[in-house]
């Protein structure tokens, strides 16, 4: 698996490893056997482990289900073909030209006192492959070429391309500087021009996203078409993406589905994930939970097998719309100044800062690059100061091993014991793992169970996960699916990927719970979205922040095809803002509407409100107040959105898409004010306006002259009401006259104008000293 470079580019996100047909059968038929990352298929396993493995629930039934699911993917024919080809023996090579033209090559043959089991270029300056047709070449001088001159030239050209490709990959993987990576891609570009398949795959994706090469959708499309003709699953998947998103080609969901299917049959994980989402959401295909389960499970098996003890990298999900609406809201990213502050504290000996920075660098995320070297240094400093958490994490690093920390069960055990003795749950969990697998100590299930229970009681997710696994497999305890489900649920609340994976397996097979395809698919989808390709989310975000909206939108569109709701909403946001020039102006709103719709179907409130806005104003669709009203009502009822409630109040007030009803309008305005403090001011203004409108409407509806004609003043105020009224008027008039007279008396008469007398200066002798 390729390394992730500094700018966030990674091969695994796009050029994911592919599954052979046999791998797909193996992974799928034994899917439920991978529980909590415990591998029971290692050589040298104990008999008790083999028995526990054998007791794993209903393997035969699982295999039958797997085969049925694979038939739904039309893979059985492919498998049969592979098996038939495997049975056919490789054809016998026949010598071309030389002294034994047409005779079969003899393997092994002896040349220059060395035996050769295959064709060789030794002894020839032109590098052309040859073979002997008898055992002893020196004795018989019988030989011929293994390839024609044309084949020889082509082979040498491919070898040259391979050498150029390897140079480019070496620079790419070893360098962290952007300038060096651009140089690496120049080598890859040269190799691609020489028809090197892997180089073409890397260059085509670089051109698609603008990674170290200038973005060029048309050039990438031509390379993808060439790769597809050669049968590359990665090329097939990418071409399907272009047709699905309408980039460089006319959009065609039918063609997209065909290419995605070929890519999935070739074992491309991203293609499998895209098809899983399409079957789950019913996009271009009939909605099918079972088909979605089949595809997602294949991908989830590989994601789960790739998860290490440290849990893998952290996935950052940043919503561009939320950042704009709430600029003060933390996006989960740490500011550079804050990181430097923590580094300053760590250098001054602050143990908590050291542990925190160590964890950040161990897992990566929040704007901090994964760096095991720095993580090890920070943990070492904190461990020397006696911090149990740092000791436990050092134990985890030694237990797993890496380029920085050599794998050592003995060293890991020492750190785990020190941390566990201090009551640290991470150390207890690590010690439990050591006893469970016999890493540095004899296997002891009772002690493993004891330490996992201690860690789980303190809420440590690894302890909960492993405890659930022991109950699930019946290792050291009686098999208990209910207890396993309980601990897997607890671990999933802490966000552990393998907990989601194990829960998905239980719901998919109905083990310990009622079988639920829908729940299993949602859980498997969650696992798949934690794969290494999720790091593309941060790459897209960085591209957007750097002002490259075209690169960002293409990356988000691919992730949106994979079913990432945050990518769907971010792609829709960029299109909504009309920041992507690669999309035509007339197509911007319809495409944004499509992705708002997909994000809304996954429960994103802002997307649901946006759908209402688009139908209300006619963006990308016809003005449809009734549909807008439905979307606002869904956002109001399902997500209790204050904005949706306010919009519903307005539509009731104006009678748009619904019968005009001022009372319901007031009710929705009040609900909006209760749902969010931010809505109180606009609600107050809306209610004031509503009150004025209601009053005017009431006055308009009544006849004032008719009202006064029905009033009997004699009955209301008495027979002398006119005298009372005249008296009141006279008193009011007298009061006003008296008040006016008093005002005139209070104003003083202006004095006569007199010339001002200038003040005389004192004589010099009386002046104050200067």
XYZ file of C-alpha atoms in Angstrom:
770
model
C 0.000 0.000 0.000
C 1.403 3.345 -0.977
C 2.279 6.057 1.442
C 0.212 9.163 1.964
C 2.208 12.216 1.045
C 2.321 15.593 2.733
C -0.274 17.312 0.602
C -2.836 14.588 1.292
C -2.487 12.722 -1.981
C -2.608 8.972 -1.749
C -2.643 6.142 -4.225
C -4.969 3.979 -2.153
C -7.768 6.550 -2.371
C -8.042 6.119 -6.097
C -5.829 3.324 -7.300
C -7.149 0.964 -4.693
C -5.985 -2.587 -4.549
C -8.126 -4.976 -6.530
C -9.547 -8.326 -5.569
C -9.143 -11.405 -7.672
C -12.258 -13.491 -8.131
C -10.832 -16.121 -5.766
C -10.145 -13.443 -3.141
C -13.722 -12.259 -3.427
C -15.027 -15.751 -2.757
C -12.624 -16.307 0.116
C -13.266 -12.961 1.783
C -16.979 -13.182 1.309
C -17.522 -16.744 2.378
C -15.496 -16.282 5.548
C -16.566 -12.715 6.209
C -17.999 -13.326 9.657
C -14.812 -15.069 10.738
C -12.885 -11.811 10.909
C -14.009 -10.510 14.276
C -12.349 -7.612 16.044
C -9.225 -8.093 13.992
C -8.491 -11.480 15.561
C -6.818 -13.678 12.958
C -7.331 -17.345 13.718
C -5.904 -18.586 10.429
C -2.236 -18.107 11.335
C 0.110 -21.073 11.149
C 0.984 -22.512 14.518
C -2.373 -21.793 16.123
C -3.355 -23.909 19.065
C -5.876 -26.722 18.914
C -8.252 -24.808 21.163
C -8.131 -21.874 18.768
C -8.893 -24.204 15.862
C -11.846 -25.613 17.756
C -13.168 -22.142 18.502
C -12.730 -21.266 14.885
C -14.564 -24.401 13.851
C -17.385 -23.573 16.224
C -17.930 -20.275 14.489
C -21.585 -20.131 13.523
C -22.917 -22.000 10.500
C -20.026 -21.668 8.093
C -21.618 -23.902 5.474
C -24.742 -21.777 5.396
C -22.598 -18.677 5.085
C -20.726 -20.179 2.137
C -23.980 -21.019 0.394
C -25.251 -17.472 0.950
C -21.981 -16.108 -0.350
C -22.169 -18.121 -3.545
C -25.739 -16.988 -4.128
C -24.696 -13.385 -3.654
C -21.795 -13.777 -6.027
C -24.150 -15.231 -8.600
C -26.147 -12.028 -8.316
C -22.942 -10.243 -9.279
C -22.505 -12.642 -12.231
C -19.138 -13.735 -10.892
C -19.659 -17.472 -11.062
C -18.998 -17.577 -14.819
C -15.811 -15.620 -14.294
C -14.670 -18.050 -11.601
C -15.389 -21.092 -13.757
C -13.432 -19.554 -16.605
C -10.458 -18.885 -14.318
C -10.510 -22.474 -13.055
C -10.642 -23.883 -16.582
C -7.705 -21.724 -17.634
C -5.744 -22.810 -14.566
C -6.131 -26.462 -15.566
C -4.705 -25.839 -19.040
C -0.961 -26.314 -19.048
C 1.200 -23.509 -20.346
C 2.067 -24.012 -24.056
C 5.504 -25.389 -24.991
C 7.870 -22.729 -26.315
C 9.094 -23.274 -29.843
C 12.428 -21.923 -31.021
C 12.281 -19.186 -33.661
C 15.220 -19.002 -36.085
C 18.701 -19.884 -34.867
C 20.087 -23.387 -35.462
C 16.970 -25.258 -34.309
C 14.054 -23.324 -35.820
C 10.683 -24.898 -34.960
C 12.052 -27.283 -32.327
C 10.734 -27.117 -28.734
C 12.856 -25.376 -26.115
C 14.438 -27.682 -23.552
C 14.222 -26.616 -19.882
C 16.452 -26.658 -18.020
C 19.385 -26.258 -20.388
C 23.084 -25.847 -19.651
C 24.949 -22.765 -20.874
C 28.324 -21.517 -19.632
C 28.198 -24.136 -16.840
C 24.906 -22.700 -15.547
C 21.428 -24.218 -15.764
C 18.550 -22.086 -17.075
C 14.899 -22.930 -16.355
C 13.618 -20.207 -18.666
C 14.622 -18.173 -21.682
C 17.612 -15.898 -21.156
C 19.376 -12.975 -22.795
C 22.788 -13.998 -21.425
C 25.479 -14.105 -24.075
C 23.658 -11.686 -26.408
C 24.409 -7.967 -26.709
C 21.015 -7.150 -28.223
C 19.175 -8.468 -25.135
C 16.982 -10.809 -27.161
C 15.708 -13.908 -25.309
C 16.768 -17.370 -26.522
C 16.734 -20.989 -25.411
C 18.531 -24.242 -26.178
C 16.579 -27.145 -27.665
C 18.833 -29.742 -25.989
C 20.213 -29.894 -22.469
C 23.872 -29.112 -23.273
C 24.155 -26.081 -25.540
C 27.971 -26.231 -25.730
C 27.892 -29.811 -26.967
C 24.991 -29.622 -29.452
C 24.910 -25.906 -30.386
C 21.115 -26.212 -30.823
C 19.284 -22.980 -30.077
C 16.577 -20.531 -31.188
C 14.916 -17.289 -30.159
C 12.007 -17.354 -27.706
C 10.424 -14.295 -29.272
C 10.168 -12.545 -32.586
C 12.121 -9.371 -33.197
C 8.939 -7.330 -32.840
C 8.120 -9.010 -29.529
C 11.680 -8.420 -28.374
C 11.514 -4.715 -29.159
C 8.177 -4.408 -27.392
C 9.491 -6.237 -24.312
C 12.564 -4.025 -24.123
C 10.391 -0.946 -24.473
C 8.157 -2.124 -21.620
C 11.214 -2.847 -19.487
C 12.471 0.672 -20.125
C 9.012 2.029 -19.215
C 9.031 -0.049 -16.017
C 12.434 1.381 -15.048
C 11.178 4.946 -15.599
C 8.016 4.167 -13.617
C 10.003 2.784 -10.683
C 12.192 5.907 -10.603
C 9.072 8.096 -10.498
C 7.444 6.004 -7.764
C 10.600 6.058 -5.662
C 10.750 9.866 -5.776
C 7.013 10.096 -5.119
C 7.054 7.853 -2.050
C 10.286 9.099 -0.516
C 9.736 12.835 -0.911
C 7.416 15.100 1.039
C 8.038 18.251 -1.004
C 5.560 19.323 -3.644
C 8.297 20.278 -6.117
C 9.831 16.802 -5.885
C 6.456 15.165 -6.410
C 5.963 17.210 -9.562
C 9.314 15.861 -10.795
C 8.127 12.339 -9.958
C 5.022 12.819 -12.064
C 7.140 13.896 -15.010
C 8.788 10.453 -14.884
C 5.356 8.833 -14.605
C 4.150 10.909 -17.546
C 7.098 9.651 -19.607
C 6.344 6.041 -18.605
C 2.667 6.565 -19.485
C 3.668 7.770 -22.954
C 5.436 4.419 -23.301
C 2.116 2.654 -22.582
C 3.026 1.523 -19.074
C -0.356 0.566 -17.533
C 0.305 1.535 -13.912
C 1.880 4.806 -14.986
C -1.145 5.565 -17.167
C -3.441 4.889 -14.207
C -1.537 7.289 -11.960
C -1.204 9.992 -14.605
C -4.871 9.765 -15.623
C -6.014 10.343 -12.034
C -3.474 13.153 -11.596
C -4.890 14.844 -14.700
C -8.431 14.308 -13.472
C -7.827 15.939 -10.096
C -4.963 18.268 -10.884
C -2.586 16.437 -8.514
C 0.905 17.749 -9.391
C -0.152 17.992 -13.040
C -2.365 20.630 -14.611
C -5.975 19.478 -14.517
C -7.135 18.259 -17.915
C -10.404 16.316 -17.972
C -10.212 15.566 -21.705
C -6.706 14.085 -21.513
C -7.638 12.003 -18.473
C -10.730 10.723 -20.334
C -8.589 9.577 -23.278
C -6.251 7.708 -20.930
C -9.196 6.114 -19.095
C -10.625 4.926 -22.418
C -7.254 3.437 -23.340
C -7.000 1.710 -19.952
C -10.544 0.390 -20.301
C -9.700 -1.181 -23.640
C -6.793 -2.940 -21.899
C -9.194 -4.237 -19.220
C -7.977 -2.084 -16.310
C -10.583 -2.103 -13.491
C -9.319 1.287 -12.320
C -9.800 2.732 -15.796
C -13.277 1.177 -16.036
C -14.309 2.639 -12.676
C -12.999 6.104 -13.584
C -14.719 6.090 -16.975
C -17.935 5.130 -15.213
C -17.441 8.130 -12.928
C -17.017 10.483 -15.900
C -20.267 9.248 -17.442
C -22.074 9.447 -14.094
C -20.974 13.033 -13.432
C -20.993 14.233 -17.053
C -17.382 15.446 -16.964
C -15.804 15.533 -20.422
C -18.647 13.397 -21.807
C -22.428 13.572 -22.070
C -23.891 12.239 -18.847
C -25.211 8.672 -19.156
C -26.193 6.716 -16.071
C -26.605 3.546 -18.173
C -23.007 3.681 -19.437
C -21.793 4.579 -15.948
C -23.491 1.491 -14.542
C -21.903 -0.739 -17.192
C -18.383 0.539 -16.488
C -18.885 0.404 -12.726
C -20.031 -3.214 -13.040
C -16.972 -4.190 -15.105
C -14.733 -2.423 -12.589
C -16.413 -4.266 -9.719
C -16.059 -7.628 -11.488
C -12.367 -6.803 -11.869
C -12.215 -6.392 -8.084
C -11.917 -2.599 -7.842
C -12.964 -1.686 -4.308
C -14.219 1.799 -5.160
C -16.391 0.430 -7.975
C -17.834 -2.128 -5.538
C -18.519 0.652 -3.038
C -20.214 2.830 -5.670
C -22.459 -0.045 -6.738
C -23.260 -0.766 -3.091
C -24.442 2.822 -2.640
C -26.413 2.778 -5.900
C -28.264 -0.392 -4.921
C -28.880 1.019 -1.430
C -30.253 4.354 -2.707
C -31.807 3.029 -5.937
C -29.725 5.249 -8.261
C -29.940 3.995 -11.841
C -30.904 0.520 -10.600
C -33.800 -1.034 -8.743
C -33.317 -0.514 -5.018
C -32.052 -3.752 -3.494
C -30.872 -4.067 0.078
C -29.424 -7.546 -0.485
C -27.360 -6.436 -3.505
C -26.109 -3.421 -1.541
C -25.164 -5.770 1.318
C -23.198 -8.018 -1.070
C -21.131 -5.145 -2.470
C -20.565 -3.297 0.797
C -19.540 -6.463 2.630
C -16.769 -7.200 0.120
C -15.295 -3.731 0.637
C -15.809 -3.785 4.416
C -13.894 -7.082 4.705
C -10.802 -5.410 3.275
C -11.197 -2.200 5.264
C -11.534 -4.225 8.486
C -8.511 -6.381 7.652
C -6.491 -3.204 7.104
C -7.281 -1.777 10.548
C -4.366 -1.949 12.952
C -4.361 -1.987 16.739
C -3.967 1.796 16.781
C -7.235 2.103 14.867
C -6.007 3.746 11.657
C -6.204 7.374 10.607
C -8.966 9.776 11.614
C -11.454 10.831 8.935
C -12.114 14.580 8.890
C -15.606 15.485 7.658
C -15.753 19.245 7.131
C -18.914 20.791 5.668
C -18.286 23.859 3.545
C -21.867 25.121 4.034
C -21.526 25.008 7.829
C -18.228 26.893 7.673
C -19.867 29.717 5.721
C -23.001 29.841 7.886
C -21.039 29.671 11.151
C -17.541 31.037 10.547
C -16.796 30.938 14.274
C -17.688 27.271 14.556
C -14.732 24.939 15.010
C -14.309 22.672 12.006
C -12.305 20.179 14.009
C -9.067 21.520 12.546
C -6.372 22.796 14.875
C -4.935 26.200 14.079
C -1.215 26.328 13.412
C -0.765 28.780 16.293
C -2.512 26.379 18.671
C -0.325 23.461 17.553
C 2.793 25.581 18.094
C 1.516 26.506 21.552
C 1.101 22.829 22.452
C 4.561 22.119 21.059
C 5.957 24.897 23.242
C 4.242 23.377 26.306
C 5.546 19.916 25.390
C 9.117 21.236 25.085
C 8.753 22.827 28.520
C 7.860 19.428 29.965
C 4.049 19.570 30.024
C 3.158 15.855 30.116
C -0.462 16.291 28.977
C 0.669 18.289 25.942
C 3.213 15.581 25.118
C 0.602 12.814 25.288
C -1.911 14.857 23.285
C 0.585 15.651 20.518
C 1.735 12.021 20.529
C -1.816 10.805 19.888
C -2.354 13.444 17.186
C 0.761 12.367 15.315
C 0.035 8.655 15.845
C -3.429 8.757 14.275
C -3.223 11.934 12.190
C -6.203 14.224 11.631
C -7.383 17.667 12.731
C -4.863 19.218 10.381
C -1.933 17.235 11.803
C -0.096 14.824 9.515
C 0.430 11.246 10.673
C 4.047 10.968 11.834
C 5.114 7.929 13.872
C 8.574 9.350 14.539
C 7.242 12.441 16.299
C 4.543 10.401 18.063
C 7.231 8.067 19.443
C 9.338 11.013 20.646
C 6.426 12.678 22.468
C 5.276 9.416 24.073
C 8.841 8.657 25.141
C 9.183 12.037 26.879
C 5.864 11.607 28.695
C 6.625 7.974 29.624
C 9.954 9.011 31.151
C 7.973 11.460 33.273
C 5.847 8.552 34.531
C 2.694 9.037 32.437
C 0.816 5.720 32.169
C -1.067 6.712 29.029
C 2.179 7.370 27.160
C 3.587 4.025 28.353
C 0.509 2.225 27.016
C 0.745 3.895 23.619
C 4.433 3.078 23.397
C 3.410 -0.516 24.059
C 0.939 -0.338 21.171
C 3.595 1.069 18.840
C 6.102 -1.667 19.768
C 3.390 -4.321 19.492
C 2.542 -3.324 15.924
C 5.943 -2.219 14.714
C 6.638 0.271 11.940
C 9.479 1.855 9.986
C 10.220 3.968 13.050
C 9.596 1.503 15.886
C 10.820 -2.088 15.441
C 8.276 -4.751 16.383
C 9.068 -6.198 19.799
C 6.595 -8.187 21.892
C 8.921 -8.132 24.892
C 9.289 -4.326 24.917
C 5.567 -3.881 24.295
C 4.790 -6.203 27.201
C 7.014 -4.202 29.561
C 5.250 -0.952 28.732
C 1.791 -2.576 28.910
C 2.580 -4.035 32.359
C 3.826 -0.698 33.703
C 0.707 1.089 32.440
C -1.662 -1.655 33.620
C -0.127 -1.646 37.105
C -0.992 2.065 37.267
C -4.622 1.254 36.361
C -4.417 2.550 32.797
C -7.160 0.994 30.604
C -5.037 1.216 27.423
C -2.287 -0.772 29.128
C -4.805 -3.272 30.492
C -6.246 -3.793 27.032
C -2.757 -4.234 25.555
C -1.881 -6.779 28.239
C -5.110 -8.607 27.461
C -4.100 -8.776 23.791
C -0.703 -10.194 24.769
C -2.303 -13.008 26.790
C -4.959 -13.626 24.133
C -2.447 -14.154 21.312
C 0.557 -15.278 23.343
C 2.697 -12.290 22.422
C 5.712 -12.493 24.725
C 3.745 -14.587 27.267
C 1.990 -17.971 27.163
C -1.613 -17.866 25.933
C -3.932 -17.404 28.906
C -7.583 -16.704 28.096
C -8.550 -16.158 31.751
C -6.016 -13.377 32.212
C -6.919 -11.900 28.835
C -10.584 -11.816 29.872
C -9.686 -10.259 33.216
C -7.680 -7.405 31.688
C -10.248 -6.748 28.955
C -12.972 -6.504 31.615
C -10.891 -4.008 33.602
C -10.317 -1.888 30.491
C -13.980 -2.119 29.457
C -15.163 -1.020 32.908
C -13.171 2.187 32.406
C -14.831 2.759 29.028
C -11.828 1.934 26.822
C -13.145 0.940 23.383
C -10.424 -1.644 22.624
C -11.244 -3.471 25.837
C -14.955 -3.439 25.025
C -14.279 -4.649 21.489
C -12.033 -7.544 22.487
C -14.364 -8.541 25.318
C -17.228 -8.665 22.826
C -15.073 -10.778 20.531
C -14.305 -13.285 23.281
C -17.994 -13.676 24.083
C -18.794 -13.938 20.362
C -16.243 -16.682 19.706
C -16.567 -18.373 23.110
C -12.880 -17.915 23.939
C -12.203 -18.271 27.665
C -15.926 -17.862 28.357
C -19.150 -19.526 27.308
C -20.307 -18.246 23.924
C -22.846 -15.477 24.533
C -24.075 -13.436 21.564
C -26.122 -11.092 23.773
C -23.035 -10.090 25.748
C -21.045 -9.791 22.525
C -23.715 -7.490 21.101
C -23.660 -5.389 24.276
C -19.901 -4.816 24.174
C -19.810 -4.254 20.405
C -22.499 -1.594 20.840
C -20.469 0.082 23.596
C -17.343 0.060 21.425
C -19.288 1.429 18.446
C -20.387 4.399 20.576
C -16.689 5.176 20.901
C -16.426 5.106 17.104
C -14.311 1.941 16.704
C -14.446 0.750 13.073
C -14.195 -2.933 13.946
C -17.134 -2.603 16.332
C -19.270 -1.356 13.437
C -17.929 -4.197 11.299
C -18.763 -6.882 13.868
C -22.239 -5.445 14.476
C -22.809 -5.424 10.716
C -21.857 -9.102 10.498
C -24.230 -9.981 13.335
C -27.142 -8.086 11.770
C -26.367 -9.479 8.310
C -26.445 -13.085 9.519
C -29.015 -12.712 12.311
C -26.523 -13.830 14.960
C -27.729 -12.822 18.429
C -30.207 -10.358 16.889
C -33.069 -10.389 14.422
C -31.610 -10.296 10.924
C -31.838 -6.781 9.495
C -30.453 -6.162 6.025
C -31.065 -2.406 6.314
C -29.129 -2.097 9.594
C -26.311 -4.303 8.282
C -25.951 -2.186 5.129
C -25.811 1.064 7.114
C -23.147 -0.381 9.403
C -21.102 -1.822 6.512
C -21.406 1.526 4.713
C -19.991 3.234 7.805
C -17.035 0.822 7.777
C -16.403 1.312 4.049
C -16.363 5.083 4.484
C -13.456 4.695 6.928
C -11.224 3.189 4.232
C -8.017 4.899 3.171
C -9.759 6.572 0.244
C -11.540 8.762 2.837
C -8.312 10.769 3.104
C -9.351 12.278 -0.234
C -11.883 14.340 1.777
C -9.054 16.359 3.304
C -7.263 16.637 -0.050
C -10.430 18.070 -1.607
C -10.902 20.462 1.317
C -7.311 21.707 1.037
C -7.765 22.206 -2.722
C -10.866 24.291 -2.045
C -9.090 26.360 0.604
C -6.223 26.949 -1.832
C -8.719 28.396 -4.303
C -8.733 25.426 -6.702
C -12.489 24.847 -6.822
C -12.312 22.787 -10.032
C -10.009 20.221 -8.447
C -12.048 20.220 -5.238
C -15.396 19.701 -6.951
C -14.140 16.732 -9.031
C -12.723 15.056 -5.923
C -15.941 15.665 -3.989
C -17.986 14.332 -6.931
C -16.098 11.011 -6.904
C -16.514 10.698 -3.137
C -20.191 11.603 -3.578
C -20.532 8.681 -6.009
C -19.128 6.457 -3.253
C -21.954 7.591 -0.971
C -20.189 10.115 1.301
C -22.949 12.484 2.398
C -20.471 15.237 3.344
C -18.947 15.023 -0.166
C -22.405 15.240 -1.750
C -23.267 18.369 0.224
C -19.848 19.949 -0.416
C -20.032 19.268 -4.164
C -23.535 20.752 -4.213
C -22.296 23.788 -2.236
C -19.447 24.526 -4.683
C -21.837 24.165 -7.619
C -24.422 26.314 -5.838
C -21.855 29.079 -5.383
C -20.923 28.780 -9.094
C -17.247 28.484 -8.188
C -16.436 25.566 -10.517
C -15.732 26.710 -14.069
C -15.492 23.161 -15.462
C -19.269 22.857 -15.125
C -21.372 24.839 -17.591
C -23.472 27.649 -16.153
C -26.707 26.063 -17.379
C -25.812 22.762 -15.697
C -24.723 24.189 -12.338
C -28.079 24.330 -10.546
C -29.474 21.006 -11.893
C -26.316 19.175 -10.754
C -26.343 20.951 -7.407
C -30.010 19.962 -7.005
C -29.116 16.325 -7.677
C -26.453 16.239 -4.960
C -28.533 18.250 -2.465
C -31.206 15.587 -3.004
C -28.784 12.724 -2.331
C -27.388 14.437 0.765
C -30.908 15.152 2.043
C -31.881 11.499 1.625
C -29.039 10.678 4.048
C -30.453 13.027 6.683
C -28.556 16.302 6.189
C -30.893 19.114 7.284
C -29.284 21.958 5.324
C -29.588 19.898 2.126
C -33.296 19.317 2.771
C -33.872 23.052 3.243
C -31.845 23.746 0.090
C -34.154 21.415 -1.830
C -37.078 23.477 -0.597
C -35.321 26.696 -1.651
C -34.527 25.348 -5.131
C -38.174 24.406 -5.731
C -39.403 27.665 -4.164
C -37.252 29.920 -6.362
C -37.030 27.610 -9.393
C -33.271 26.948 -9.313
C -32.447 24.037 -11.622
C -36.115 23.084 -11.783
C -39.562 24.620 -12.234
C -41.064 26.730 -9.446
C -43.110 24.305 -7.358
C -44.424 25.675 -4.067
C -46.084 22.401 -3.094
C -42.828 20.420 -3.402
C -40.963 23.184 -1.548
C -43.571 22.971 1.217
C -43.072 19.174 1.449
C -39.281 19.544 1.844
C -39.625 22.272 4.475
C -42.148 20.153 6.372
C -39.786 17.125 6.301
C -36.923 19.249 7.634
C -39.234 20.618 10.324
C -40.630 17.262 11.446
C -37.525 15.079 11.130
C -34.720 17.473 12.068
C -36.670 20.189 13.939
C -35.070 22.894 11.807
C -35.913 26.456 12.867
C -35.250 27.711 9.333
C -37.731 25.198 7.904
C -40.352 26.180 10.494
C -39.907 29.862 9.659
C -40.278 29.118 5.936
C -43.443 27.111 6.626
C -44.824 30.061 8.581
C -44.114 32.367 5.636
C -45.774 30.003 3.156
C -48.867 29.736 5.388
C -48.920 33.508 5.715
C -48.767 34.055 1.946
C -50.765 30.986 0.948
C -47.948 29.584 -1.214
C -48.318 25.880 -1.936
C -50.856 25.642 0.880
C -54.095 27.322 1.875
C -53.500 30.738 3.515
C -53.842 30.457 7.270
C -52.584 33.267 9.513
C -53.130 31.238 12.681
C -50.939 28.367 11.418
C -48.387 30.925 10.224
C -48.143 32.324 13.762
C -47.845 28.821 15.170
C -44.872 27.957 12.917
C -43.200 31.294 13.671
C -43.528 30.575 17.405
C -42.115 27.065 16.914
C -39.129 28.508 15.045
C -38.408 30.918 17.913
C -38.553 28.042 20.409
C -36.307 25.808 18.270
C -33.451 28.317 17.953
C -32.508 31.512 19.823
C -31.111 32.882 16.539
C -34.620 32.847 15.087
C -36.179 35.046 17.786
C -35.444 38.431 16.162
C -36.694 37.509 12.663
C -39.709 35.796 14.260
C -40.508 38.950 16.285
C -40.406 41.085 13.132
C -42.512 38.553 11.229
C -45.077 38.459 14.032
C -45.256 42.286 14.141
C -45.878 42.314 10.417
C -48.430 39.517 10.828
C -50.209 41.517 13.551
C -50.459 44.625 11.352
C -51.727 42.572 8.416
C -54.250 40.782 10.633
C -55.538 44.108 12.045
C -55.889 45.664 8.591
C -57.615 42.572 7.343
C -60.043 42.675 10.297
C -60.839 46.348 9.728
C -61.296 45.733 6.026
C -63.702 42.909 6.703
C -66.033 44.898 9.057
C -68.373 47.838 8.043
C -67.667 50.747 10.459
C -70.848 52.715 9.560
C -72.953 49.628 10.207
C -71.270 49.104 13.574
C -72.023 52.674 14.728
C -75.649 52.410 13.568
C -76.150 49.503 15.967
C -74.802 51.414 18.991
C -77.544 52.998 21.242
C -75.810 55.809 23.184
C -78.867 56.439 25.433
C -78.770 52.845 26.580
C -74.981 52.741 26.789
C -74.292 56.085 28.676
C -77.738 57.202 29.874
C -80.298 59.778 28.583
C -78.051 62.806 29.399
C -74.970 61.448 27.687
C -74.708 64.535 25.509
C -74.418 66.799 28.576
C -71.653 64.611 29.970
C -69.826 64.760 26.681
C -70.116 68.573 26.422
C -68.857 68.947 30.007
C -65.824 66.758 29.310
C -65.037 68.697 26.135
C -65.358 72.047 28.012
C -63.022 70.859 30.765
C -60.461 69.661 28.207
C -60.674 73.022 26.371
C -60.230 74.968 29.626
C -57.236 72.864 30.585
C -55.555 73.508 27.246
C -56.164 77.321 27.475
C -54.774 77.469 31.034
C -51.722 75.475 30.026
C -51.016 77.812 27.079
C -51.315 80.940 29.261
C -48.883 79.566 31.818
C -46.342 78.901 29.057
C -46.541 82.569 27.880
C -45.958 83.860 31.447
C -42.903 81.690 31.984
C -41.028 83.136 28.963
C -38.936 86.261 30.094
C -39.021 89.483 28.008
C -35.815 90.144 26.058
C -33.639 92.924 27.521
C -32.663 95.957 25.423
C -29.519 95.689 23.434
C -26.597 97.434 25.010
C -23.049 97.794 23.638
C -20.581 95.505 25.279
C -17.971 97.216 27.468
C -14.506 95.798 26.787
C -12.565 94.785 29.852
C -9.615 96.970 30.658
C -6.224 95.403 31.032
C -4.511 95.875 34.403
C -1.521 98.161 34.542
C 1.802 96.537 33.769
C 2.966 96.573 37.336
C -0.041 94.527 38.443
C 0.299 91.938 35.724
C 1.113 88.433 36.815
C 4.662 87.303 36.099
C 4.955 85.406 32.842
